[in-house]
CSV table of C-alpha atoms and ligand atoms in Angstrom, one decimal:
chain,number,residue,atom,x,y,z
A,72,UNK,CA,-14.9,-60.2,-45.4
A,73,UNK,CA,-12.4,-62.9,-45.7
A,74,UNK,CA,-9.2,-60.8,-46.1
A,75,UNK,CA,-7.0,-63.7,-47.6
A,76,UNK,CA,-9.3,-63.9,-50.4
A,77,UNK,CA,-9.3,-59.6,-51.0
A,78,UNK,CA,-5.8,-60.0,-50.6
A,79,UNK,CA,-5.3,-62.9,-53.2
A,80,UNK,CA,-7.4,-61.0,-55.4
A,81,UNK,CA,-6.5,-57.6,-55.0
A,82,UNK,CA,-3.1,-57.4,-53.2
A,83,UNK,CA,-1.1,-57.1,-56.3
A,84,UNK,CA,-3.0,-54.1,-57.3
A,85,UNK,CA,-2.7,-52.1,-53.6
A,86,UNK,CA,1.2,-52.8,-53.6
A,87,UNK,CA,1.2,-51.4,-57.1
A,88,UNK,CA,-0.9,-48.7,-55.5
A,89,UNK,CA,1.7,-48.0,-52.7
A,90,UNK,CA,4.5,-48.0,-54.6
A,91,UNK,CA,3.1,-45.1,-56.6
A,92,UNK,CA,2.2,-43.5,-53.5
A,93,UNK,CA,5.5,-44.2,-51.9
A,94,UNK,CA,7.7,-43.3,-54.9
A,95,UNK,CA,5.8,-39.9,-55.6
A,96,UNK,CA,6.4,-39.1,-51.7
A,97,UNK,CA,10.0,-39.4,-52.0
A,98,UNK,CA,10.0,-37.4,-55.4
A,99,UNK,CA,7.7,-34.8,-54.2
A,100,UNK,CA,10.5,-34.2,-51.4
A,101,UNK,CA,13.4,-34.3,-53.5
A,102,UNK,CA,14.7,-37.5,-51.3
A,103,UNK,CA,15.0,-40.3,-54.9
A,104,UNK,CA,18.8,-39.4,-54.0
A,105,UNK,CA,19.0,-39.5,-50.0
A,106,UNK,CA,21.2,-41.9,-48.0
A,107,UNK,CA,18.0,-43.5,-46.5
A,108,UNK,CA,15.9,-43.5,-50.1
A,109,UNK,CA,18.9,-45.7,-51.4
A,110,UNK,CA,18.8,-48.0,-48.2
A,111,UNK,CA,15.1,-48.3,-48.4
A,112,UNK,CA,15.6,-49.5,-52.3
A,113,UNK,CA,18.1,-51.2,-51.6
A,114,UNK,CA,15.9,-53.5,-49.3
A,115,UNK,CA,13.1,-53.3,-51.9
A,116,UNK,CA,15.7,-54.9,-54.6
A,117,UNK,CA,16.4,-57.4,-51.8
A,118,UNK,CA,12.3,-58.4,-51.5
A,119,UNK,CA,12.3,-58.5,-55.3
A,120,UNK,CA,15.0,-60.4,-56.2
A,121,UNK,CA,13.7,-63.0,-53.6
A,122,UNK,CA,10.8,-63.2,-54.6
A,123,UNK,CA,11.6,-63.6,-58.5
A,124,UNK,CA,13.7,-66.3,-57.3
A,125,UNK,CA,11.2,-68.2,-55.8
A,126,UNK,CA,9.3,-67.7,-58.9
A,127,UNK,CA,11.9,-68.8,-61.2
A,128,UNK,CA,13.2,-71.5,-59.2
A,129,UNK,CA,9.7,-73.8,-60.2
A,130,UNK,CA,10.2,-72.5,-64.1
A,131,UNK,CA,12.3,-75.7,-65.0
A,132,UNK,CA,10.4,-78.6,-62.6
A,133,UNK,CA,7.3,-76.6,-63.4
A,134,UNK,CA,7.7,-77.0,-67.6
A,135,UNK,CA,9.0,-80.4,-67.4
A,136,UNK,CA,6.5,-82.1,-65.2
A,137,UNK,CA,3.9,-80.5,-66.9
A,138,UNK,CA,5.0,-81.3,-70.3
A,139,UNK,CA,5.8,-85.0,-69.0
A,140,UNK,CA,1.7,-85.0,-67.9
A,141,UNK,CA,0.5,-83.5,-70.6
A,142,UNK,CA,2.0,-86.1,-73.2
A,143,UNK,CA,1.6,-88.6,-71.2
A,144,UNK,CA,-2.1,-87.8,-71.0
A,145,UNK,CA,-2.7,-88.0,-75.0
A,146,UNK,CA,-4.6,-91.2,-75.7
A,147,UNK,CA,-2.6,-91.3,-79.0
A,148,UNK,CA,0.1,-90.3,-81.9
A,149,UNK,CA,-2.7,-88.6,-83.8
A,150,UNK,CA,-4.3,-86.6,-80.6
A,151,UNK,CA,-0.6,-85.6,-80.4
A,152,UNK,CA,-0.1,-84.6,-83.8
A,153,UNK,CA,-3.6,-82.5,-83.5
A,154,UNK,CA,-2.6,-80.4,-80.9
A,155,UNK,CA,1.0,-79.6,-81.7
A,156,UNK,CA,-0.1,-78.4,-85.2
A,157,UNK,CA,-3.0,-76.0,-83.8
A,158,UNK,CA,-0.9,-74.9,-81.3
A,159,UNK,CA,1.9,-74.2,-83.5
A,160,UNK,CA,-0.5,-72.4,-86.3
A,161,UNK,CA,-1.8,-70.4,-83.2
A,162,UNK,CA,1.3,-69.2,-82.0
A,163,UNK,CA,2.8,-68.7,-85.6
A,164,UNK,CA,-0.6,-66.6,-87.2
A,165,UNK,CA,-0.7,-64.6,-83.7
A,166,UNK,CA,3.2,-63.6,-83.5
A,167,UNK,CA,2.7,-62.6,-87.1
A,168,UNK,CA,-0.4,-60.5,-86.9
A,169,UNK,CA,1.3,-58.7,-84.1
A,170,UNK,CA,4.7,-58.2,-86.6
A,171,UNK,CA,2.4,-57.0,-89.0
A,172,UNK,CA,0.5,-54.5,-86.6
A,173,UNK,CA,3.9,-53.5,-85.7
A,174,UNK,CA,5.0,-52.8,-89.2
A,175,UNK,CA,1.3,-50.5,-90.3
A,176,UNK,CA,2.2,-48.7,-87.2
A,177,UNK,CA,5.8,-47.3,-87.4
A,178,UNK,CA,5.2,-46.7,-91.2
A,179,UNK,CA,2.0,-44.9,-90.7
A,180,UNK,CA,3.4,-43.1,-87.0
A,181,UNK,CA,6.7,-42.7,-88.2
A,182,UNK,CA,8.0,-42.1,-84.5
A,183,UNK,CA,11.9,-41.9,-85.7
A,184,UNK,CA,11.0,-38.6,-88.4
A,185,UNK,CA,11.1,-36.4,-85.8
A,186,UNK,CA,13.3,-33.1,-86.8
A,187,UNK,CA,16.5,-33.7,-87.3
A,188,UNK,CA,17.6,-31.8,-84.3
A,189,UNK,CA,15.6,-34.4,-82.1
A,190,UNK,CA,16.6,-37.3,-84.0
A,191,UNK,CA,20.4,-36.4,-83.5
A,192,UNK,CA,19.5,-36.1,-79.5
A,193,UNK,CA,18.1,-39.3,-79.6
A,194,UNK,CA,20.8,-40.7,-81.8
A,195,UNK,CA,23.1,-39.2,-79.3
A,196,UNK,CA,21.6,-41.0,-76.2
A,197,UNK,CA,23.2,-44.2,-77.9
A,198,UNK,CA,26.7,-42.7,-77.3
A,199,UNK,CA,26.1,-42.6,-73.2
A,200,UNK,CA,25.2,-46.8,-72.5
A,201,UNK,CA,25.3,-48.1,-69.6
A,202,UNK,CA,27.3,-51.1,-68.9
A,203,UNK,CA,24.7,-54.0,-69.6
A,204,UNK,CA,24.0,-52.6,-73.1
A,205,UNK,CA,27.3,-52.5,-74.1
A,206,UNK,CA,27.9,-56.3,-73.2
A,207,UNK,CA,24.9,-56.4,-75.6
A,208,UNK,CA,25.8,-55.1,-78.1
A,209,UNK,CA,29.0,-57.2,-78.1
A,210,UNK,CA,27.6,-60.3,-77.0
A,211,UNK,CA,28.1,-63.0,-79.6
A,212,UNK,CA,25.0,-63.0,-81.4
A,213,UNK,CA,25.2,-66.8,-81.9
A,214,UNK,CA,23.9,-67.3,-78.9
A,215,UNK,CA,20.5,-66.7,-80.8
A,216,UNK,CA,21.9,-68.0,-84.4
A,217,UNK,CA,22.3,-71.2,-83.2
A,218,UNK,CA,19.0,-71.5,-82.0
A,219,UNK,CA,18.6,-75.1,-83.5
A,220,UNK,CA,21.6,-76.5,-81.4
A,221,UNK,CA,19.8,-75.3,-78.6
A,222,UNK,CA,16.5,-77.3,-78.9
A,223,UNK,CA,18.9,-80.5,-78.8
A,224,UNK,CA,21.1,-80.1,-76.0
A,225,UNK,CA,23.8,-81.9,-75.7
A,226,UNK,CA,23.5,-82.2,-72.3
A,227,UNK,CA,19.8,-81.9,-70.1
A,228,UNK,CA,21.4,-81.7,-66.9
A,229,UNK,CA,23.1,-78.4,-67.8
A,230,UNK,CA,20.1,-77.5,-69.9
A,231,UNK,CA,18.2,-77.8,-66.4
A,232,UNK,CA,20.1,-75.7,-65.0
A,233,UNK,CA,19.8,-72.6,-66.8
A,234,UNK,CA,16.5,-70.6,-66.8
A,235,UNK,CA,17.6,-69.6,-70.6
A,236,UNK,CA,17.6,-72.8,-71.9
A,237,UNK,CA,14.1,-73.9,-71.6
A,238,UNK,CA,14.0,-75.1,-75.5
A,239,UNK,CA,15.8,-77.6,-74.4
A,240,UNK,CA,14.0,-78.8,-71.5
A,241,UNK,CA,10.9,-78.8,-73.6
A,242,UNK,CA,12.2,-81.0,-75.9
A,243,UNK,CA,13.2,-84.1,-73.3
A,244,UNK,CA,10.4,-83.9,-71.5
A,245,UNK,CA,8.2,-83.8,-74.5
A,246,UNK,CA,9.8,-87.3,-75.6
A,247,UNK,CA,10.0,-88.2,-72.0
A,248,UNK,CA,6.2,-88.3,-72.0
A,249,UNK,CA,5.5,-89.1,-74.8
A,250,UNK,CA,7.3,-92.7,-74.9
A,251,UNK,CA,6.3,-93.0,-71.2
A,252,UNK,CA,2.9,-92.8,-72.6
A,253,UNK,CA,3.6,-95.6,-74.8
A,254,UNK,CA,5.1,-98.0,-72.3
A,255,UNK,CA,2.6,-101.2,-71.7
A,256,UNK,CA,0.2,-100.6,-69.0
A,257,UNK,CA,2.1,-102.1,-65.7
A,258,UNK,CA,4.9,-99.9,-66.6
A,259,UNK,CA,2.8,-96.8,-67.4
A,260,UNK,CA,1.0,-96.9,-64.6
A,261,UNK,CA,3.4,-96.0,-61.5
A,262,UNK,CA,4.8,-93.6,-63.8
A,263,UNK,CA,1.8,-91.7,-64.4
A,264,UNK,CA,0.9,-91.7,-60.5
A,265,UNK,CA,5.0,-90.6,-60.0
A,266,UNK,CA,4.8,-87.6,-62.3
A,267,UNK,CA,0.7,-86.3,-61.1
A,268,UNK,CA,2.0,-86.6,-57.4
A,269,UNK,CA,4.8,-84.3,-58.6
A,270,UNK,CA,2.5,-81.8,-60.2
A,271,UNK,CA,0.3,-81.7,-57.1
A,272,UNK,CA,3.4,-80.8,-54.6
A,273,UNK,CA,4.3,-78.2,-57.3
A,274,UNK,CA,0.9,-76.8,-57.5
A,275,UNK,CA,1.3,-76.4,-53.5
A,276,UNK,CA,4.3,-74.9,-53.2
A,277,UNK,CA,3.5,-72.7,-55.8
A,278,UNK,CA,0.9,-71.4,-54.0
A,279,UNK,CA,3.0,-70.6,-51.4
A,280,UNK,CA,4.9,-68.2,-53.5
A,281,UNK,CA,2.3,-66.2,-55.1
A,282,UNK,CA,0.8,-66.1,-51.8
A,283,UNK,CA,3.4,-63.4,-51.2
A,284,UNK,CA,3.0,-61.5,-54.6
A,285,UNK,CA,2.1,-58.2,-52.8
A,286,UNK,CA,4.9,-57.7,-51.5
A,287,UNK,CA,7.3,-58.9,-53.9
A,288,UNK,CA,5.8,-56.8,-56.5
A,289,UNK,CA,6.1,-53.9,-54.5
A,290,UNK,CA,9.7,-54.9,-54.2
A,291,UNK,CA,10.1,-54.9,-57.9
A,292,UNK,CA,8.5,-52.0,-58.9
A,293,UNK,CA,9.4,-49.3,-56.6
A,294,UNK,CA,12.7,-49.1,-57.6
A,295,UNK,CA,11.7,-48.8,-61.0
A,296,UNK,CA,9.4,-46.2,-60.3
A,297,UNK,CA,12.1,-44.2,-58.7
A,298,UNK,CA,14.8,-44.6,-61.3
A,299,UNK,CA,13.0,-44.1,-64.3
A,300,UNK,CA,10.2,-41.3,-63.5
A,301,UNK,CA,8.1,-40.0,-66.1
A,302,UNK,CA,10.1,-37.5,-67.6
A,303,UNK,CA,12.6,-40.0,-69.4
A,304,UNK,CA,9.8,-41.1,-71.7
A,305,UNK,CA,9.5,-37.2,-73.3
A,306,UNK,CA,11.8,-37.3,-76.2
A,307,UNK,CA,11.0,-40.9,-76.9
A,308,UNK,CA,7.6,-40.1,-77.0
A,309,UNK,CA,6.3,-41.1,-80.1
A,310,UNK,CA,8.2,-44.3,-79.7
A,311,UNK,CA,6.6,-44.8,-76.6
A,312,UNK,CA,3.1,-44.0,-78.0
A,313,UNK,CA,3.3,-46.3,-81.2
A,314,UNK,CA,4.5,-49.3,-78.9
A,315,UNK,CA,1.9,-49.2,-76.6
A,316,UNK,CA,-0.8,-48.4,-79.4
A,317,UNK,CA,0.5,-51.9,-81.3
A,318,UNK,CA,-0.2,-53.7,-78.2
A,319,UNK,CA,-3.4,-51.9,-77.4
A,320,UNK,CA,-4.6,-53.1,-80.9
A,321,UNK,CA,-3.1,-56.4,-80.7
A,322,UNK,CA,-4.6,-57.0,-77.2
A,323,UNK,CA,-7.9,-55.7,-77.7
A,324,UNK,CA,-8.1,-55.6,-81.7
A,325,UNK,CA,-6.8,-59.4,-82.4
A,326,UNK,CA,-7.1,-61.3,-79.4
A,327,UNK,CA,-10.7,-60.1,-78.9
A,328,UNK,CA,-11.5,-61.1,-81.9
A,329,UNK,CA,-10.0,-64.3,-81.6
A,330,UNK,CA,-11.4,-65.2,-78.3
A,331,UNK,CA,-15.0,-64.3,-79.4
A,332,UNK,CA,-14.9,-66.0,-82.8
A,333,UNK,CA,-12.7,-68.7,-82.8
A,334,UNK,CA,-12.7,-69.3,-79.1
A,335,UNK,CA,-16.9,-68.7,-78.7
A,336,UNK,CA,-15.9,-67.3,-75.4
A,337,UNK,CA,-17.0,-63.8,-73.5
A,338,UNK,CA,-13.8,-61.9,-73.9
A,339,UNK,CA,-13.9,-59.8,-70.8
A,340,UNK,CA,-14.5,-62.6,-68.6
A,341,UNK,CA,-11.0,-64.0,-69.7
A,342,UNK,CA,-9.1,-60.7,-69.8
A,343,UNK,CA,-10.8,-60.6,-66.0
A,344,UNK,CA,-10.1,-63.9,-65.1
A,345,UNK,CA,-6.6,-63.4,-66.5
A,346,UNK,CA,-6.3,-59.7,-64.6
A,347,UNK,CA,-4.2,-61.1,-61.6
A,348,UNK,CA,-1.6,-63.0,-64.8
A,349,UNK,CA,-1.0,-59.5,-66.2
A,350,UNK,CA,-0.3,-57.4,-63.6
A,351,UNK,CA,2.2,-60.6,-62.1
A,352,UNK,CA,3.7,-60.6,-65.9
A,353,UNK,CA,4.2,-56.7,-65.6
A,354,UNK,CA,5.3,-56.3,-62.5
A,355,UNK,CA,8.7,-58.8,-63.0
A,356,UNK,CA,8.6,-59.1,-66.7
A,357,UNK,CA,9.3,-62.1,-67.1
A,358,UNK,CA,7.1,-64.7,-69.0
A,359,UNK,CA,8.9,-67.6,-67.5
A,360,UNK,CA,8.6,-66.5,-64.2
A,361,UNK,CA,4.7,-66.1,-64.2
A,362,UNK,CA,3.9,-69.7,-65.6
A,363,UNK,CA,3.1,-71.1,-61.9
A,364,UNK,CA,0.6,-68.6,-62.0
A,365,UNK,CA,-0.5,-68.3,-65.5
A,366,UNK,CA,-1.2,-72.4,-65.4
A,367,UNK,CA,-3.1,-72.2,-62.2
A,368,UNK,CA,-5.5,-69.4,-63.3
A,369,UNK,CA,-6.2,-71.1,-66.9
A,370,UNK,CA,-6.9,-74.1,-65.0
A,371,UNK,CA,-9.2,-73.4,-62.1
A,372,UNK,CA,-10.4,-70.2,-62.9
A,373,UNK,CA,-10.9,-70.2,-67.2
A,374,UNK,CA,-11.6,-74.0,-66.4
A,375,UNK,CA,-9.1,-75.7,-69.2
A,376,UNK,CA,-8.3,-79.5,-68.8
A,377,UNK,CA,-4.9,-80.1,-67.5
A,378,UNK,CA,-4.8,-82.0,-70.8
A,379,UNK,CA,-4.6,-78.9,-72.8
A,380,UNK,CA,-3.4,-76.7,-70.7
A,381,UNK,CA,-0.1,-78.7,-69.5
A,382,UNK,CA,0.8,-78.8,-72.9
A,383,UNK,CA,0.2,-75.3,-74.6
A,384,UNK,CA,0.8,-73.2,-72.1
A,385,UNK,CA,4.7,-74.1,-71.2
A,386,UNK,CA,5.1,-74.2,-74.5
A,387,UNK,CA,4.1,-70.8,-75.5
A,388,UNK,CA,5.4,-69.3,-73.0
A,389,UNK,CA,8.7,-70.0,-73.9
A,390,UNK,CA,8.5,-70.3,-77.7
A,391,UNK,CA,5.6,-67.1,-78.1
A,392,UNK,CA,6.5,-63.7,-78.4
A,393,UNK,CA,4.0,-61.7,-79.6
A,394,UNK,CA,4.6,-58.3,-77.7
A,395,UNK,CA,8.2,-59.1,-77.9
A,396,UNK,CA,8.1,-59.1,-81.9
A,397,UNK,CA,5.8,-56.7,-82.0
A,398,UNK,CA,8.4,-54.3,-80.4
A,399,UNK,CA,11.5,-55.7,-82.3
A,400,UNK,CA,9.6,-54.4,-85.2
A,401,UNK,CA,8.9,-51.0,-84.2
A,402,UNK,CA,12.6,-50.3,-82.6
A,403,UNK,CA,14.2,-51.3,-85.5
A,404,UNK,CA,12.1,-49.5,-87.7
A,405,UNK,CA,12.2,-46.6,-85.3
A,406,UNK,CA,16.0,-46.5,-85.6
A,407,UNK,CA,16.1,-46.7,-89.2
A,408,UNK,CA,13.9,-43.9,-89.4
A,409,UNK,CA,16.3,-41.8,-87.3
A,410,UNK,CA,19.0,-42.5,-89.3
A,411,UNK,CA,17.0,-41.7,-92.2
A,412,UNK,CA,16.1,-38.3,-90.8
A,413,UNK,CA,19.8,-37.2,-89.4
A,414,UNK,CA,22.1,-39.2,-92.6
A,415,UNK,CA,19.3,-39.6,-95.2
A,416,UNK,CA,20.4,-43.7,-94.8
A,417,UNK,CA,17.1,-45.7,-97.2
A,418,UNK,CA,15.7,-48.2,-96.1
A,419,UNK,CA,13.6,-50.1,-98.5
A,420,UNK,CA,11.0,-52.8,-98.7
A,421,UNK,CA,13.2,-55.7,-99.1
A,422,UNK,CA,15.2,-54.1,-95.5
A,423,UNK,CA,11.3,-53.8,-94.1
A,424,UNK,CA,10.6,-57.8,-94.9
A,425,UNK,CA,13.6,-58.5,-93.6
A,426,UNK,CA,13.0,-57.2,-90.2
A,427,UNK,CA,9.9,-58.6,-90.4
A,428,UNK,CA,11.0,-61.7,-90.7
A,429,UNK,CA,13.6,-61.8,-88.4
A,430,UNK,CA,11.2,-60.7,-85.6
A,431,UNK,CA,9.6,-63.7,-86.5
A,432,UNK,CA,11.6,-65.8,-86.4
A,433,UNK,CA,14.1,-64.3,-83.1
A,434,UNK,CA,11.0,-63.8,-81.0
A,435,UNK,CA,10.9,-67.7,-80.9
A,436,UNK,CA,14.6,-67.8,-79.3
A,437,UNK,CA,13.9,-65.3,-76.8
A,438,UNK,CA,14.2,-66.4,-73.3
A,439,UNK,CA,11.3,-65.3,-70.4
A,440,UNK,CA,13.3,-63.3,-68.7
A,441,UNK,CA,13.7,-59.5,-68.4
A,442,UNK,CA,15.5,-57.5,-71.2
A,443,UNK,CA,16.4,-60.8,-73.2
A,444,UNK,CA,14.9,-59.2,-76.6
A,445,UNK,CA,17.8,-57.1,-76.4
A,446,UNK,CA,19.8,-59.8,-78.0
A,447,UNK,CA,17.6,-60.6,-80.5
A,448,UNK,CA,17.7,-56.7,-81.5
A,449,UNK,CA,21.1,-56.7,-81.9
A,450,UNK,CA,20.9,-59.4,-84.0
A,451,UNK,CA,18.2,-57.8,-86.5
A,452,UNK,CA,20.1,-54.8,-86.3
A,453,UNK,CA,23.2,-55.9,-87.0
A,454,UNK,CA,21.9,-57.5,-90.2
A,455,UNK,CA,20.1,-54.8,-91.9
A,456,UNK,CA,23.5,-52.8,-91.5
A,457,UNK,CA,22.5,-50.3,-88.8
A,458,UNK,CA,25.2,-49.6,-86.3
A,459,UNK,CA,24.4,-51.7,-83.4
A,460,UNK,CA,25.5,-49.4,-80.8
A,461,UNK,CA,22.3,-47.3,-82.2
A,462,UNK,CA,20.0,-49.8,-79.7
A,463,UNK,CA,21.4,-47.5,-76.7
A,464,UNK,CA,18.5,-45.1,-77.9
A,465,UNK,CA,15.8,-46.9,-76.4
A,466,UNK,CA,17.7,-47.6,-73.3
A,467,UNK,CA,15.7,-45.9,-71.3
A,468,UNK,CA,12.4,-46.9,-71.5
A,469,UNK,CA,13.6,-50.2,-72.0
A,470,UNK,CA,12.1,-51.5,-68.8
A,471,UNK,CA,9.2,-49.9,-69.0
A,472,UNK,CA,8.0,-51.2,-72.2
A,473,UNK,CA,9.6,-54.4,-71.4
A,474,UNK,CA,6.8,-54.3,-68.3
A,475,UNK,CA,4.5,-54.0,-71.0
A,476,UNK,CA,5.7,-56.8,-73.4
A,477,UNK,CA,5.9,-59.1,-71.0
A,478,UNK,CA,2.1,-58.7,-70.4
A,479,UNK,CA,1.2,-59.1,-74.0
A,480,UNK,CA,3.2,-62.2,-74.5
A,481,UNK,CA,2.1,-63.9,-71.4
A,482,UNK,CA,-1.7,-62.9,-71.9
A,483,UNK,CA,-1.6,-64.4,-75.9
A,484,UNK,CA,-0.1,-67.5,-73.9
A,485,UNK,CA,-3.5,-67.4,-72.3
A,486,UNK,CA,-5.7,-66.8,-75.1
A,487,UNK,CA,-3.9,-69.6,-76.8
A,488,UNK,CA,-4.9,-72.4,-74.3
A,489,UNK,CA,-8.5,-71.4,-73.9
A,490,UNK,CA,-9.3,-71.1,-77.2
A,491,UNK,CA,-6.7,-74.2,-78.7
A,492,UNK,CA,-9.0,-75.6,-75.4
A,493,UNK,CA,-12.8,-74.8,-77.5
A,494,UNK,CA,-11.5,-76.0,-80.7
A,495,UNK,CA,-10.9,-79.1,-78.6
A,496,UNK,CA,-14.4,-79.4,-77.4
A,497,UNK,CA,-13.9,-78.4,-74.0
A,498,UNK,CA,-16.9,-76.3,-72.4
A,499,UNK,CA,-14.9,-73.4,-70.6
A,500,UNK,CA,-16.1,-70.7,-67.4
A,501,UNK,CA,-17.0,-68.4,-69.6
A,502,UNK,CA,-17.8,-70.3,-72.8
A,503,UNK,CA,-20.6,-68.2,-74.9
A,504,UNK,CA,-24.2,-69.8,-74.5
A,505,UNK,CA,-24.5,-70.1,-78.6
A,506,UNK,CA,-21.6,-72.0,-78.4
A,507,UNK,CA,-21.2,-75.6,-80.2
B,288,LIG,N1,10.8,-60.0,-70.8
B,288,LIG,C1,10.1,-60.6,-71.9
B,288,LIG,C2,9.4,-61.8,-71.4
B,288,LIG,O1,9.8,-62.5,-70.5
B,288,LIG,C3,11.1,-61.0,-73.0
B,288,LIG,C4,11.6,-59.8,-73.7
B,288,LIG,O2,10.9,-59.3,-74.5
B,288,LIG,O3,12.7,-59.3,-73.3
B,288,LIG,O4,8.4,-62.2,-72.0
């Protein structure tokens, strides 16, 4: 047996495996809180962090050299125009099937009208933050209001140099390439072969750092495991439950559908082929952060041209949010219904479409990176008139759901690019033999 190859393929999985084994060990003996439990996470935080970092430092060359290729690549205005507008419809319908899945849930569930008793506990919780949610909730929410400003920056350098501020990014290299792709041949030319030879030496060296995804997931996750522990989730339950039921539906409701009908693929082929995306997108939540491997898998495993992939892929993962406005949805619907239950505070239909649409619409504006829908939260709370101090009460199983998220929005990404890739002609790994 070649072991690099089980390793590749299943090494995420066993250091998930070990870290459950590990942190249930330590529980078991009561040691979460011993001097050499917090040196051992302590190193695990270490592994983590080093590994996200060599994650996120190809985000930015990654998004712009692919973007640069992929307009480059596009024979002409109208091929252009084609496959911006599909992928925009794609990402807009999806996001807003998953709002709307969000929405049937929490009004059908109602998680937040638990008895009033409960609802004050929860409602309580909100009172005890910890430090990085009350900088939240304070944080100037134009960061996300002026949205717009940030797709033109004023400056790319600076843009470059911040992981949040991919918009920007995207939008240089996007003219970048596609006026390069309009320069007369001599000039086009070297450019072309500057910007592939790029890709290829970022294709290597991301290689390199998946290569040690094992252990850096274990890094992340065993300190997780070990702070949060099961029995955090209990009087968030409900909440919990009608979170994870939205994504179940969206994941295997929608996107099945899509993939099977529109697509004219086999579905489980691509949620298999896109296993190892899914567990990398859960284990450091963080969409931007799993592109290098999210474009490699599309590409040499669901078999999507460069072409395609190049272009829809960076950009969905930094403009789609599906999971992410899924859940925007369902907390502040969840907190409305607590205040309903404990102050008897309405909230109408005109409050529900507006949360809707705000979801929308912020879930577009938030950046891959863990905990960043927090923001936009705060925003939608904040405009509906709920205190905004009241998004302490899912602070808790923040992580844990953002774990979750993360996988749903980096998984659409995926389903976008091989099915944008059918509509486009394109015979995939898995396309369906009755197939056009
Ligand atoms: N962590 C999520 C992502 O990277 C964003 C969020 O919902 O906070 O996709």
């Amino acid at each position: 047996m070649d072991v690099k190859k089980w390793l590749s393929q299943w090494g995420v999985i066993l250091a998930l495996c070990v870290s459950i084994i590990v942190v249930c060990f330590l529980r078991c003996c009561g040691w979460q809180n011993a001097t050499l439990t917090q040196d051992f996470v302590q190193v695990c935080e270490l592994i983590g962090k080093v590994f996200m970092n060599g994650l996120k430092m190809l985000v930015v060359p990654l998004i712009a050299v692919s973007l640069i290729c992929g307009m480059m690549g596009f024979g002409s205005k109208s091929e252009f125009k084609r496959l911006g507008l599909k992928t925009f419809l794609f990402y807009f319908l999806s996001c807003f099937s998953a709002v709307l899945i969000g929405l049937f849930l929490v009004n059908v569930l109602r998680p937040g009208c638990v008895e009033k008793d409960l609802a004050a506990k929860i409602l309580g919780q909100a009172n005890v933050l910890p430090q990085q949610f009350i900088q939240l909730a304070h944080m100037d929410s134009s960061r996300l209001s002026d949205f717009f400003l940030r797709i033109i920056p004023s400056n790319v350098i600076h843009a470059a140099s911040d992981n949040t501020q991919i918009l920007g990014i995207i939008t240089f290299a996007l003219l970048f390439g596609f006026f390069v792709g309009r320069l007369p041949e001599d000039l086009r030319k070297p450019q072309l072969v500057f910007w592939e030879g790029i890709q290829h030496v970022l294709r290597d060296i991301t290689r390199i750092v998946i290569a040690f995804s094992p252990i850096g997931v274990f890094g992340l996750v065993t300190p997780i495991l070990l702070h949060t522990g099961i029995g955090v989730i209990r009087p968030l339950l409900y909440f919990v439950m009608t979170v994870l039921i939205g994504f179940f539906l969206y994941m295997f409701g929608v996107l099945y559908l899509l993939l099977r009908f529109v697509g004219k693929l086999k579905p489980w082929a691509h949620y298999k082929a896109m296993f190892p995306v899914m567990l990398m997108a859960f284990s450091t939540s963080s969409s931007a952060a799993v592109l290098p491997l999210a474009l490699d898998r599309v590409e040499t495993v669901a078999k999507v041209s460069p072409r395609i992939a190049r272009f829809t892929l960076p950009l969905g993962i930094t403009i789609n949010m599906c999971g992410t406005a899924l859940y925007e949805c369902v907390v502040v619907l969840f907190i409305a219904q607590l205040y309903q239950v404990t102050q008897g505070i309405s909230f109408g239909v005109l409050d529900q479409l507006i949360v809707v649409l705000m979801a929308l619409l912020t879930s577009v504006g938030v950046a891959g990176i863990p905990a960043s829908a927090l923001i936009a939260i705060t925003m939608i709370v904040s405009s509906v008139g709920l205190p905004i101090e009241s998004i302490g009460v899912i602070w808790v199983v923040e992580r844990l759901l953002d774990m979750f998220r993360t996988l749903v929005n980096v998984f659409n990404d995926t389903c976008g690019t091989v099915i944008i890739a059918r509509t486009e002609g394109e015979t995939l790994a898995y396309t369906t033999s009755h197939s056009a």
